[in-house]
Amino acid sequence: GDPSPGENKNKVSSTKACILLGKLKGKLYVIRAKVDRGLNAEFIDWYVELLQTVEASGATTPVYCYMENNKLQDPFFQQIFQPLVRKVRRERSVDLYIRGDEQRKTDKFTRIEANLEPMNREGNLILNEDCKDEPGMKRLEEQFLLITPRLRFPADGPDCVEGGNRVIDNLQRREEPPVTVSRKSIRKRNKYRL
């Protein structure tokens, strides 16, 4: 998820984004997208809705919920979003736990262009055709098409996709067993070694 700081619904405010992603064999799938202006409670509801999408599909895959949380956002994350999440868990009996994504990041446009554009060019960034008429998916596609270095239009959806892709890659790396290579095999490949 990518929160915007305010609770404004006017057309000049930032958008919030909550996107369900999956990655298989190097292809990043955008399964569902919620991208809009709205209230913080609505934003948390998007997480619940996306979790319910996974449950309804019968999938047995783990779902990791993250929210962008840099140093400037952390007080907001702790004081506003975490209490809202606890309230939703209590009132709806939903297992919703959101981790703060605290990784330091470079410029938004640069990250999106460097990490997602090559994937898209190679056909490895796939938007779910079954959800193409949903408002959130339409906004996400529009934001991808309108992105420029000056960021004249909201790019919170693409930013959320980029952050989610990075999180998935980190989780997959963590789960891969370490590769060990014997010294003997390294020596054999060294033509300068006797």
mmCIF file with all atom_site columns, C-alpha atoms in Angstrom:
data_model
loop_
_atom_site.group_PDB
_atom_site.id
_atom_site.type_symbol
_atom_site.label_atom_id
_atom_site.label_alt_id
_atom_site.label_comp_id
_atom_site.label_asym_id
_atom_site.label_entity_id
_atom_site.label_seq_id
_atom_site.pdbx_PDB_ins_code
_atom_site.Cartn_x
_atom_site.Cartn_y
_atom_site.Cartn_z
_atom_site.occupancy
_atom_site.B_iso_or_equiv
_atom_site.pdbx_formal_charge
_atom_site.auth_seq_id
_atom_site.auth_comp_id
_atom_site.auth_asym_id
_atom_site.auth_atom_id
_atom_site.pdbx_PDB_model_num
ATOM 1   C CA . GLY A 1 1   ? 0.000   0.000   0.000   1.00 0.00 ? 1   GLY A CA 1
ATOM 2   C CA . ASP A 1 2   ? 1.011   3.568   -0.637  1.00 0.00 ? 2   ASP A CA 1
ATOM 3   C CA . PRO A 1 3   ? -0.812  6.027   1.633   1.00 0.00 ? 3   PRO A CA 1
ATOM 4   C CA . SER A 1 4   ? -1.195  9.692   0.950   1.00 0.00 ? 4   SER A CA 1
ATOM 5   C CA . PRO A 1 5   ? -0.930  11.850  4.036   1.00 0.00 ? 5   PRO A CA 1
ATOM 6   C CA . GLY A 1 6   ? -4.332  13.493  3.892   1.00 0.00 ? 6   GLY A CA 1
ATOM 7   C CA . GLU A 1 7   ? -7.946  12.467  3.857   1.00 0.00 ? 7   GLU A CA 1
ATOM 8   C CA . ASN A 1 8   ? -8.899  14.658  0.961   1.00 0.00 ? 8   ASN A CA 1
ATOM 9   C CA . LYS A 1 9   ? -11.113 13.577  -1.913  1.00 0.00 ? 9   LYS A CA 1
ATOM 10  C CA . ASN A 1 10  ? -10.604 16.642  -4.110  1.00 0.00 ? 10  ASN A CA 1
ATOM 11  C CA . LYS A 1 11  ? -8.942  16.332  -7.511  1.00 0.00 ? 11  LYS A CA 1
ATOM 12  C CA . VAL A 1 12  ? -5.670  18.007  -6.539  1.00 0.00 ? 12  VAL A CA 1
ATOM 13  C CA . SER A 1 13  ? -4.925  15.735  -3.581  1.00 0.00 ? 13  SER A CA 1
ATOM 14  C CA . SER A 1 14  ? -2.641  12.759  -3.755  1.00 0.00 ? 14  SER A CA 1
ATOM 15  C CA . THR A 1 15  ? -4.067  9.307   -4.401  1.00 0.00 ? 15  THR A CA 1
ATOM 16  C CA . LYS A 1 16  ? -3.799  6.286   -2.145  1.00 0.00 ? 16  LYS A CA 1
ATOM 17  C CA . ALA A 1 17  ? -2.971  2.897   -3.628  1.00 0.00 ? 17  ALA A CA 1
ATOM 18  C CA . CYS A 1 18  ? -3.358  -0.652  -2.368  1.00 0.00 ? 18  CYS A CA 1
ATOM 19  C CA . ILE A 1 19  ? -2.425  -3.321  -4.879  1.00 0.00 ? 19  ILE A CA 1
ATOM 20  C CA . LEU A 1 20  ? -2.539  -7.113  -4.803  1.00 0.00 ? 20  LEU A CA 1
ATOM 21  C CA . LEU A 1 21  ? 0.531   -8.481  -6.581  1.00 0.00 ? 21  LEU A CA 1
ATOM 22  C CA . GLY A 1 22  ? 1.946   -11.896 -7.303  1.00 0.00 ? 22  GLY A CA 1
ATOM 23  C CA . LYS A 1 23  ? 5.146   -12.994 -8.956  1.00 0.00 ? 23  LYS A CA 1
ATOM 24  C CA . LEU A 1 24  ? 5.829   -16.260 -10.720 1.00 0.00 ? 24  LEU A CA 1
ATOM 25  C CA . LYS A 1 25  ? 8.820   -17.184 -12.869 1.00 0.00 ? 25  LYS A CA 1
ATOM 26  C CA . GLY A 1 26  ? 9.953   -13.565 -13.200 1.00 0.00 ? 26  GLY A CA 1
ATOM 27  C CA . LYS A 1 27  ? 6.541   -12.216 -14.213 1.00 0.00 ? 27  LYS A CA 1
ATOM 28  C CA . LEU A 1 28  ? 4.881   -9.642  -11.954 1.00 0.00 ? 28  LEU A CA 1
ATOM 29  C CA . TYR A 1 29  ? 1.096   -9.938  -11.947 1.00 0.00 ? 29  TYR A CA 1
ATOM 30  C CA . VAL A 1 30  ? -1.098  -7.031  -10.860 1.00 0.00 ? 30  VAL A CA 1
ATOM 31  C CA . ILE A 1 31  ? -4.096  -9.030  -9.680  1.00 0.00 ? 31  ILE A CA 1
ATOM 32  C CA . ARG A 1 32  ? -6.266  -6.215  -8.316  1.00 0.00 ? 32  ARG A CA 1
ATOM 33  C CA . ALA A 1 33  ? -5.719  -2.523  -7.721  1.00 0.00 ? 33  ALA A CA 1
ATOM 34  C CA . LYS A 1 34  ? -7.395  0.029   -5.511  1.00 0.00 ? 34  LYS A CA 1
ATOM 35  C CA . VAL A 1 35  ? -6.192  3.497   -6.498  1.00 0.00 ? 35  VAL A CA 1
ATOM 36  C CA . ASP A 1 36  ? -8.207  6.535   -5.448  1.00 0.00 ? 36  ASP A CA 1
ATOM 37  C CA . ARG A 1 37  ? -8.451  9.537   -3.185  1.00 0.00 ? 37  ARG A CA 1
ATOM 38  C CA . GLY A 1 38  ? -10.125 8.790   0.079   1.00 0.00 ? 38  GLY A CA 1
ATOM 39  C CA . LEU A 1 39  ? -10.257 8.477   3.817   1.00 0.00 ? 39  LEU A CA 1
ATOM 40  C CA . ASN A 1 40  ? -7.687  6.548   5.816   1.00 0.00 ? 40  ASN A CA 1
ATOM 41  C CA . ALA A 1 41  ? -10.345 4.092   7.034   1.00 0.00 ? 41  ALA A CA 1
ATOM 42  C CA . GLU A 1 42  ? -11.323 3.401   3.410   1.00 0.00 ? 42  GLU A CA 1
ATOM 43  C CA . PHE A 1 43  ? -7.663  2.770   2.607   1.00 0.00 ? 43  PHE A CA 1
ATOM 44  C CA . ILE A 1 44  ? -7.459  0.132   5.353   1.00 0.00 ? 44  ILE A CA 1
ATOM 45  C CA . ASP A 1 45  ? -10.697 -1.398  4.032   1.00 0.00 ? 45  ASP A CA 1
ATOM 46  C CA . TRP A 1 46  ? -8.923  -1.917  0.695   1.00 0.00 ? 46  TRP A CA 1
ATOM 47  C CA . TYR A 1 47  ? -6.450  -4.245  2.410   1.00 0.00 ? 47  TYR A CA 1
ATOM 48  C CA . VAL A 1 48  ? -9.368  -6.255  3.814   1.00 0.00 ? 48  VAL A CA 1
ATOM 49  C CA . GLU A 1 49  ? -11.042 -6.385  0.397   1.00 0.00 ? 49  GLU A CA 1
ATOM 50  C CA . LEU A 1 50  ? -7.861  -7.614  -1.276  1.00 0.00 ? 50  LEU A CA 1
ATOM 51  C CA . LEU A 1 51  ? -7.322  -10.243 1.433   1.00 0.00 ? 51  LEU A CA 1
ATOM 52  C CA . GLN A 1 52  ? -10.890 -11.425 0.868   1.00 0.00 ? 52  GLN A CA 1
ATOM 53  C CA . THR A 1 53  ? -10.142 -11.681 -2.867  1.00 0.00 ? 53  THR A CA 1
ATOM 54  C CA . VAL A 1 54  ? -7.354  -14.158 -2.090  1.00 0.00 ? 54  VAL A CA 1
ATOM 55  C CA . GLU A 1 55  ? -9.507  -16.106 0.383   1.00 0.00 ? 55  GLU A CA 1
ATOM 56  C CA . ALA A 1 56  ? -12.411 -16.302 -2.088  1.00 0.00 ? 56  ALA A CA 1
ATOM 57  C CA . SER A 1 57  ? -10.105 -17.714 -4.768  1.00 0.00 ? 57  SER A CA 1
ATOM 58  C CA . GLY A 1 58  ? -9.237  -20.658 -2.555  1.00 0.00 ? 58  GLY A CA 1
ATOM 59  C CA . ALA A 1 59  ? -5.527  -19.895 -2.879  1.00 0.00 ? 59  ALA A CA 1
ATOM 60  C CA . THR A 1 60  ? -3.275  -21.186 -0.126  1.00 0.00 ? 60  THR A CA 1
ATOM 61  C CA . THR A 1 61  ? -0.473  -18.735 -0.684  1.00 0.00 ? 61  THR A CA 1
ATOM 62  C CA . PRO A 1 62  ? 0.721   -16.452 2.110   1.00 0.00 ? 62  PRO A CA 1
ATOM 63  C CA . VAL A 1 63  ? -0.234  -12.796 1.784   1.00 0.00 ? 63  VAL A CA 1
ATOM 64  C CA . TYR A 1 64  ? 2.156   -10.161 3.079   1.00 0.00 ? 64  TYR A CA 1
ATOM 65  C CA . CYS A 1 65  ? 0.657   -6.732  3.717   1.00 0.00 ? 65  CYS A CA 1
ATOM 66  C CA . TYR A 1 66  ? 3.037   -3.790  3.552   1.00 0.00 ? 66  TYR A CA 1
ATOM 67  C CA . MET A 1 67  ? 2.595   -0.035  3.628   1.00 0.00 ? 67  MET A CA 1
ATOM 68  C CA . GLU A 1 68  ? 5.154   2.543   2.573   1.00 0.00 ? 68  GLU A CA 1
ATOM 69  C CA . ASN A 1 69  ? 6.543   4.009   5.775   1.00 0.00 ? 69  ASN A CA 1
ATOM 70  C CA . ASN A 1 70  ? 9.534   6.303   5.448   1.00 0.00 ? 70  ASN A CA 1
ATOM 71  C CA . LYS A 1 71  ? 10.832  8.389   8.364   1.00 0.00 ? 71  LYS A CA 1
ATOM 72  C CA . LEU A 1 72  ? 8.431   11.245  7.633   1.00 0.00 ? 72  LEU A CA 1
ATOM 73  C CA . GLN A 1 73  ? 5.455   8.869   7.448   1.00 0.00 ? 73  GLN A CA 1
ATOM 74  C CA . ASP A 1 74  ? 6.294   6.808   10.537  1.00 0.00 ? 74  ASP A CA 1
ATOM 75  C CA . PRO A 1 75  ? 4.432   8.921   13.115  1.00 0.00 ? 75  PRO A CA 1
ATOM 76  C CA . PHE A 1 76  ? 1.378   8.824   10.836  1.00 0.00 ? 76  PHE A CA 1
ATOM 77  C CA . PHE A 1 77  ? 1.774   5.045   10.398  1.00 0.00 ? 77  PHE A CA 1
ATOM 78  C CA . GLN A 1 78  ? 2.039   4.463   14.166  1.00 0.00 ? 78  GLN A CA 1
ATOM 79  C CA . GLN A 1 79  ? -0.584  6.976   15.332  1.00 0.00 ? 79  GLN A CA 1
ATOM 80  C CA . ILE A 1 80  ? -3.212  6.773   12.577  1.00 0.00 ? 80  ILE A CA 1
ATOM 81  C CA . PHE A 1 81  ? -2.948  3.592   10.518  1.00 0.00 ? 81  PHE A CA 1
ATOM 82  C CA . GLN A 1 82  ? -2.008  1.050   13.193  1.00 0.00 ? 82  GLN A CA 1
ATOM 83  C CA . PRO A 1 83  ? -5.003  1.981   15.415  1.00 0.00 ? 83  PRO A CA 1
ATOM 84  C CA . LEU A 1 84  ? -7.274  1.726   12.356  1.00 0.00 ? 84  LEU A CA 1
ATOM 85  C CA . VAL A 1 85  ? -5.890  -1.739  11.602  1.00 0.00 ? 85  VAL A CA 1
ATOM 86  C CA . ARG A 1 86  ? -6.427  -2.858  15.200  1.00 0.00 ? 86  ARG A CA 1
ATOM 87  C CA . LYS A 1 87  ? -9.993  -1.543  15.050  1.00 0.00 ? 87  LYS A CA 1
ATOM 88  C CA . VAL A 1 88  ? -10.709 -3.463  11.829  1.00 0.00 ? 88  VAL A CA 1
ATOM 89  C CA . ARG A 1 89  ? -9.233  -6.660  13.317  1.00 0.00 ? 89  ARG A CA 1
ATOM 90  C CA . ARG A 1 90  ? -11.380 -6.282  16.421  1.00 0.00 ? 90  ARG A CA 1
ATOM 91  C CA . GLU A 1 91  ? -14.645 -5.321  14.701  1.00 0.00 ? 91  GLU A CA 1
ATOM 92  C CA . ARG A 1 92  ? -14.464 -7.677  11.711  1.00 0.00 ? 92  ARG A CA 1
ATOM 93  C CA . SER A 1 93  ? -12.418 -10.568 13.106  1.00 0.00 ? 93  SER A CA 1
ATOM 94  C CA . VAL A 1 94  ? -9.980  -10.248 10.197  1.00 0.00 ? 94  VAL A CA 1
ATOM 95  C CA . ASP A 1 95  ? -6.344  -11.300 10.385  1.00 0.00 ? 95  ASP A CA 1
ATOM 96  C CA . LEU A 1 96  ? -4.906  -8.075  9.015   1.00 0.00 ? 96  LEU A CA 1
ATOM 97  C CA . TYR A 1 97  ? -1.375  -7.137  9.973   1.00 0.00 ? 97  TYR A CA 1
ATOM 98  C CA . ILE A 1 98  ? 0.434   -4.451  8.012   1.00 0.00 ? 98  ILE A CA 1
ATOM 99  C CA . ARG A 1 99  ? 4.193   -4.094  8.089   1.00 0.00 ? 99  ARG A CA 1
ATOM 100 C CA . GLY A 1 100 ? 5.833   -0.757  7.465   1.00 0.00 ? 100 GLY A CA 1
ATOM 101 C CA . ASP A 1 101 ? 8.119   -0.712  4.429   1.00 0.00 ? 101 ASP A CA 1
ATOM 102 C CA . GLU A 1 102 ? 10.937  1.406   5.822   1.00 0.00 ? 102 GLU A CA 1
ATOM 103 C CA . GLN A 1 103 ? 13.510  0.858   3.105   1.00 0.00 ? 103 GLN A CA 1
ATOM 104 C CA . ARG A 1 104 ? 15.144  4.053   1.924   1.00 0.00 ? 104 ARG A CA 1
ATOM 105 C CA . LYS A 1 105 ? 14.270  4.842   -1.650  1.00 0.00 ? 105 LYS A CA 1
ATOM 106 C CA . THR A 1 106 ? 15.527  7.018   -4.455  1.00 0.00 ? 106 THR A CA 1
ATOM 107 C CA . ASP A 1 107 ? 13.462  9.396   -6.576  1.00 0.00 ? 107 ASP A CA 1
ATOM 108 C CA . LYS A 1 108 ? 9.990   7.987   -7.404  1.00 0.00 ? 108 LYS A CA 1
ATOM 109 C CA . PHE A 1 109 ? 10.209  8.401   -11.180 1.00 0.00 ? 109 PHE A CA 1
ATOM 110 C CA . THR A 1 110 ? 13.704  6.926   -11.344 1.00 0.00 ? 110 THR A CA 1
ATOM 111 C CA . ARG A 1 111 ? 12.672  3.849   -9.336  1.00 0.00 ? 111 ARG A CA 1
ATOM 112 C CA . ILE A 1 112 ? 9.595   3.246   -11.456 1.00 0.00 ? 112 ILE A CA 1
ATOM 113 C CA . GLU A 1 113 ? 11.453  3.723   -14.726 1.00 0.00 ? 113 GLU A CA 1
ATOM 114 C CA . ALA A 1 114 ? 14.488  1.665   -13.711 1.00 0.00 ? 114 ALA A CA 1
ATOM 115 C CA . ASN A 1 115 ? 12.620  -1.229  -12.110 1.00 0.00 ? 115 ASN A CA 1
ATOM 116 C CA . LEU A 1 116 ? 9.297   -1.515  -13.929 1.00 0.00 ? 116 LEU A CA 1
ATOM 117 C CA . GLU A 1 117 ? 9.858   -0.188  -17.458 1.00 0.00 ? 117 GLU A CA 1
ATOM 118 C CA . PRO A 1 118 ? 12.241  -3.025  -18.453 1.00 0.00 ? 118 PRO A CA 1
ATOM 119 C CA . MET A 1 119 ? 9.798   -5.578  -17.018 1.00 0.00 ? 119 MET A CA 1
ATOM 120 C CA . ASN A 1 120 ? 6.951   -4.004  -18.977 1.00 0.00 ? 120 ASN A CA 1
ATOM 121 C CA . ARG A 1 121 ? 9.002   -3.840  -22.188 1.00 0.00 ? 121 ARG A CA 1
ATOM 122 C CA . GLU A 1 122 ? 9.792   -7.566  -21.900 1.00 0.00 ? 122 GLU A CA 1
ATOM 123 C CA . GLY A 1 123 ? 6.159   -8.470  -21.169 1.00 0.00 ? 123 GLY A CA 1
ATOM 124 C CA . ASN A 1 124 ? 6.844   -9.337  -17.537 1.00 0.00 ? 124 ASN A CA 1
ATOM 125 C CA . LEU A 1 125 ? 4.497   -6.752  -15.966 1.00 0.00 ? 125 LEU A CA 1
ATOM 126 C CA . ILE A 1 126 ? 0.980   -8.037  -16.429 1.00 0.00 ? 126 ILE A CA 1
ATOM 127 C CA . LEU A 1 127 ? -2.272  -6.306  -15.472 1.00 0.00 ? 127 LEU A CA 1
ATOM 128 C CA . ASN A 1 128 ? -5.213  -8.616  -14.804 1.00 0.00 ? 128 ASN A CA 1
ATOM 129 C CA . GLU A 1 129 ? -7.541  -8.470  -17.809 1.00 0.00 ? 129 GLU A CA 1
ATOM 130 C CA . ASP A 1 130 ? -10.477 -9.708  -15.706 1.00 0.00 ? 130 ASP A CA 1
ATOM 131 C CA . CYS A 1 131 ? -10.299 -6.526  -13.610 1.00 0.00 ? 131 CYS A CA 1
ATOM 132 C CA . LYS A 1 132 ? -9.537  -4.027  -16.399 1.00 0.00 ? 132 LYS A CA 1
ATOM 133 C CA . ASP A 1 133 ? -12.944 -2.316  -16.012 1.00 0.00 ? 133 ASP A CA 1
ATOM 134 C CA . GLU A 1 134 ? -12.601 -1.763  -12.252 1.00 0.00 ? 134 GLU A CA 1
ATOM 135 C CA . PRO A 1 135 ? -12.003 1.919   -11.365 1.00 0.00 ? 135 PRO A CA 1
ATOM 136 C CA . GLY A 1 136 ? -8.791  1.201   -9.438  1.00 0.00 ? 136 GLY A CA 1
ATOM 137 C CA . MET A 1 137 ? -7.268  -0.774  -12.293 1.00 0.00 ? 137 MET A CA 1
ATOM 138 C CA . LYS A 1 138 ? -8.242  1.950   -14.780 1.00 0.00 ? 138 LYS A CA 1
ATOM 139 C CA . ARG A 1 139 ? -6.592  4.612   -12.588 1.00 0.00 ? 139 ARG A CA 1
ATOM 140 C CA . LEU A 1 140 ? -3.463  2.485   -12.234 1.00 0.00 ? 140 LEU A CA 1
ATOM 141 C CA . GLU A 1 141 ? -3.194  2.038   -15.998 1.00 0.00 ? 141 GLU A CA 1
ATOM 142 C CA . GLU A 1 142 ? -3.808  5.761   -16.521 1.00 0.00 ? 142 GLU A CA 1
ATOM 143 C CA . GLN A 1 143 ? -1.084  6.657   -14.008 1.00 0.00 ? 143 GLN A CA 1
ATOM 144 C CA . PHE A 1 144 ? 1.357   4.336   -15.783 1.00 0.00 ? 144 PHE A CA 1
ATOM 145 C CA . LEU A 1 145 ? 0.575   6.035   -19.097 1.00 0.00 ? 145 LEU A CA 1
ATOM 146 C CA . LEU A 1 146 ? 0.856   9.589   -17.716 1.00 0.00 ? 146 LEU A CA 1
ATOM 147 C CA . ILE A 1 147 ? 4.066   9.210   -15.723 1.00 0.00 ? 147 ILE A CA 1
ATOM 148 C CA . THR A 1 148 ? 6.791   11.720  -16.587 1.00 0.00 ? 148 THR A CA 1
ATOM 149 C CA . PRO A 1 149 ? 10.060  12.757  -14.908 1.00 0.00 ? 149 PRO A CA 1
ATOM 150 C CA . ARG A 1 150 ? 8.356   15.867  -13.505 1.00 0.00 ? 150 ARG A CA 1
ATOM 151 C CA . LEU A 1 151 ? 5.491   13.824  -12.020 1.00 0.00 ? 151 LEU A CA 1
ATOM 152 C CA . ARG A 1 152 ? 2.797   16.290  -13.069 1.00 0.00 ? 152 ARG A CA 1
ATOM 153 C CA . PHE A 1 153 ? 0.152   13.622  -12.458 1.00 0.00 ? 153 PHE A CA 1
ATOM 154 C CA . PRO A 1 154 ? -0.273  11.227  -9.533  1.00 0.00 ? 154 PRO A CA 1
ATOM 155 C CA . ALA A 1 155 ? 2.034   8.216   -9.714  1.00 0.00 ? 155 ALA A CA 1
ATOM 156 C CA . ASP A 1 156 ? 1.080   6.550   -6.441  1.00 0.00 ? 156 ASP A CA 1
ATOM 157 C CA . GLY A 1 157 ? -0.211  3.394   -8.157  1.00 0.00 ? 157 GLY A CA 1
ATOM 158 C CA . PRO A 1 158 ? 3.005   2.747   -10.125 1.00 0.00 ? 158 PRO A CA 1
ATOM 159 C CA . ASP A 1 159 ? 5.001   3.638   -6.991  1.00 0.00 ? 159 ASP A CA 1
ATOM 160 C CA . CYS A 1 160 ? 3.017   1.029   -5.057  1.00 0.00 ? 160 CYS A CA 1
ATOM 161 C CA . VAL A 1 161 ? 3.637   -1.597  -7.756  1.00 0.00 ? 161 VAL A CA 1
ATOM 162 C CA . GLU A 1 162 ? 7.367   -0.838  -7.713  1.00 0.00 ? 162 GLU A CA 1
ATOM 163 C CA . GLY A 1 163 ? 7.506   -1.087  -3.912  1.00 0.00 ? 163 GLY A CA 1
ATOM 164 C CA . GLY A 1 164 ? 5.533   -4.325  -3.939  1.00 0.00 ? 164 GLY A CA 1
ATOM 165 C CA . ASN A 1 165 ? 7.814   -5.835  -6.565  1.00 0.00 ? 165 ASN A CA 1
ATOM 166 C CA . ARG A 1 166 ? 10.850  -4.932  -4.454  1.00 0.00 ? 166 ARG A CA 1
ATOM 167 C CA . VAL A 1 167 ? 9.268   -6.509  -1.346  1.00 0.00 ? 167 VAL A CA 1
ATOM 168 C CA . ILE A 1 168 ? 8.434   -9.714  -3.262  1.00 0.00 ? 168 ILE A CA 1
ATOM 169 C CA . ASP A 1 169 ? 11.992  -9.918  -4.621  1.00 0.00 ? 169 ASP A CA 1
ATOM 170 C CA . ASN A 1 170 ? 13.427  -9.459  -1.109  1.00 0.00 ? 170 ASN A CA 1
ATOM 171 C CA . LEU A 1 171 ? 11.124  -12.136 0.330   1.00 0.00 ? 171 LEU A CA 1
ATOM 172 C CA . GLN A 1 172 ? 12.025  -14.567 -2.461  1.00 0.00 ? 172 GLN A CA 1
ATOM 173 C CA . ARG A 1 173 ? 15.754  -13.971 -1.960  1.00 0.00 ? 173 ARG A CA 1
ATOM 174 C CA . ARG A 1 174 ? 15.335  -14.618 1.747   1.00 0.00 ? 174 ARG A CA 1
ATOM 175 C CA . GLU A 1 175 ? 13.649  -17.970 1.048   1.00 0.00 ? 175 GLU A CA 1
ATOM 176 C CA . GLU A 1 176 ? 16.224  -19.197 -1.473  1.00 0.00 ? 176 GLU A CA 1
ATOM 177 C CA . PRO A 1 177 ? 18.758  -21.591 0.018   1.00 0.00 ? 177 PRO A CA 1
ATOM 178 C CA . PRO A 1 178 ? 22.305  -20.264 -0.020  1.00 0.00 ? 178 PRO A CA 1
ATOM 179 C CA . VAL A 1 179 ? 24.511  -21.621 -2.765  1.00 0.00 ? 179 VAL A CA 1
ATOM 180 C CA . THR A 1 180 ? 27.714  -23.208 -1.544  1.00 0.00 ? 180 THR A CA 1
ATOM 181 C CA . VAL A 1 181 ? 30.632  -23.928 -3.809  1.00 0.00 ? 181 VAL A CA 1
ATOM 182 C CA . SER A 1 182 ? 33.539  -26.095 -2.751  1.00 0.00 ? 182 SER A CA 1
ATOM 183 C CA . ARG A 1 183 ? 37.059  -24.714 -2.889  1.00 0.00 ? 183 ARG A CA 1
ATOM 184 C CA . LYS A 1 184 ? 38.083  -27.672 -4.987  1.00 0.00 ? 184 LYS A CA 1
ATOM 185 C CA . SER A 1 185 ? 35.631  -26.778 -7.771  1.00 0.00 ? 185 SER A CA 1
ATOM 186 C CA . ILE A 1 186 ? 36.804  -23.163 -7.740  1.00 0.00 ? 186 ILE A CA 1
ATOM 187 C CA . ARG A 1 187 ? 40.439  -24.236 -7.968  1.00 0.00 ? 187 ARG A CA 1
ATOM 188 C CA . LYS A 1 188 ? 39.662  -26.451 -10.965 1.00 0.00 ? 188 LYS A CA 1
ATOM 189 C CA . ARG A 1 189 ? 38.253  -23.471 -12.876 1.00 0.00 ? 189 ARG A CA 1
ATOM 190 C CA . ASN A 1 190 ? 41.268  -21.259 -12.139 1.00 0.00 ? 190 ASN A CA 1
ATOM 191 C CA . LYS A 1 191 ? 43.664  -21.675 -15.078 1.00 0.00 ? 191 LYS A CA 1
ATOM 192 C CA . TYR A 1 192 ? 46.460  -19.919 -13.165 1.00 0.00 ? 192 TYR A CA 1
ATOM 193 C CA . ARG A 1 193 ? 46.419  -22.369 -10.282 1.00 0.00 ? 193 ARG A CA 1
ATOM 194 C CA . LEU A 1 194 ? 48.585  -25.492 -10.304 1.00 0.00 ? 194 LEU A CA 1
#
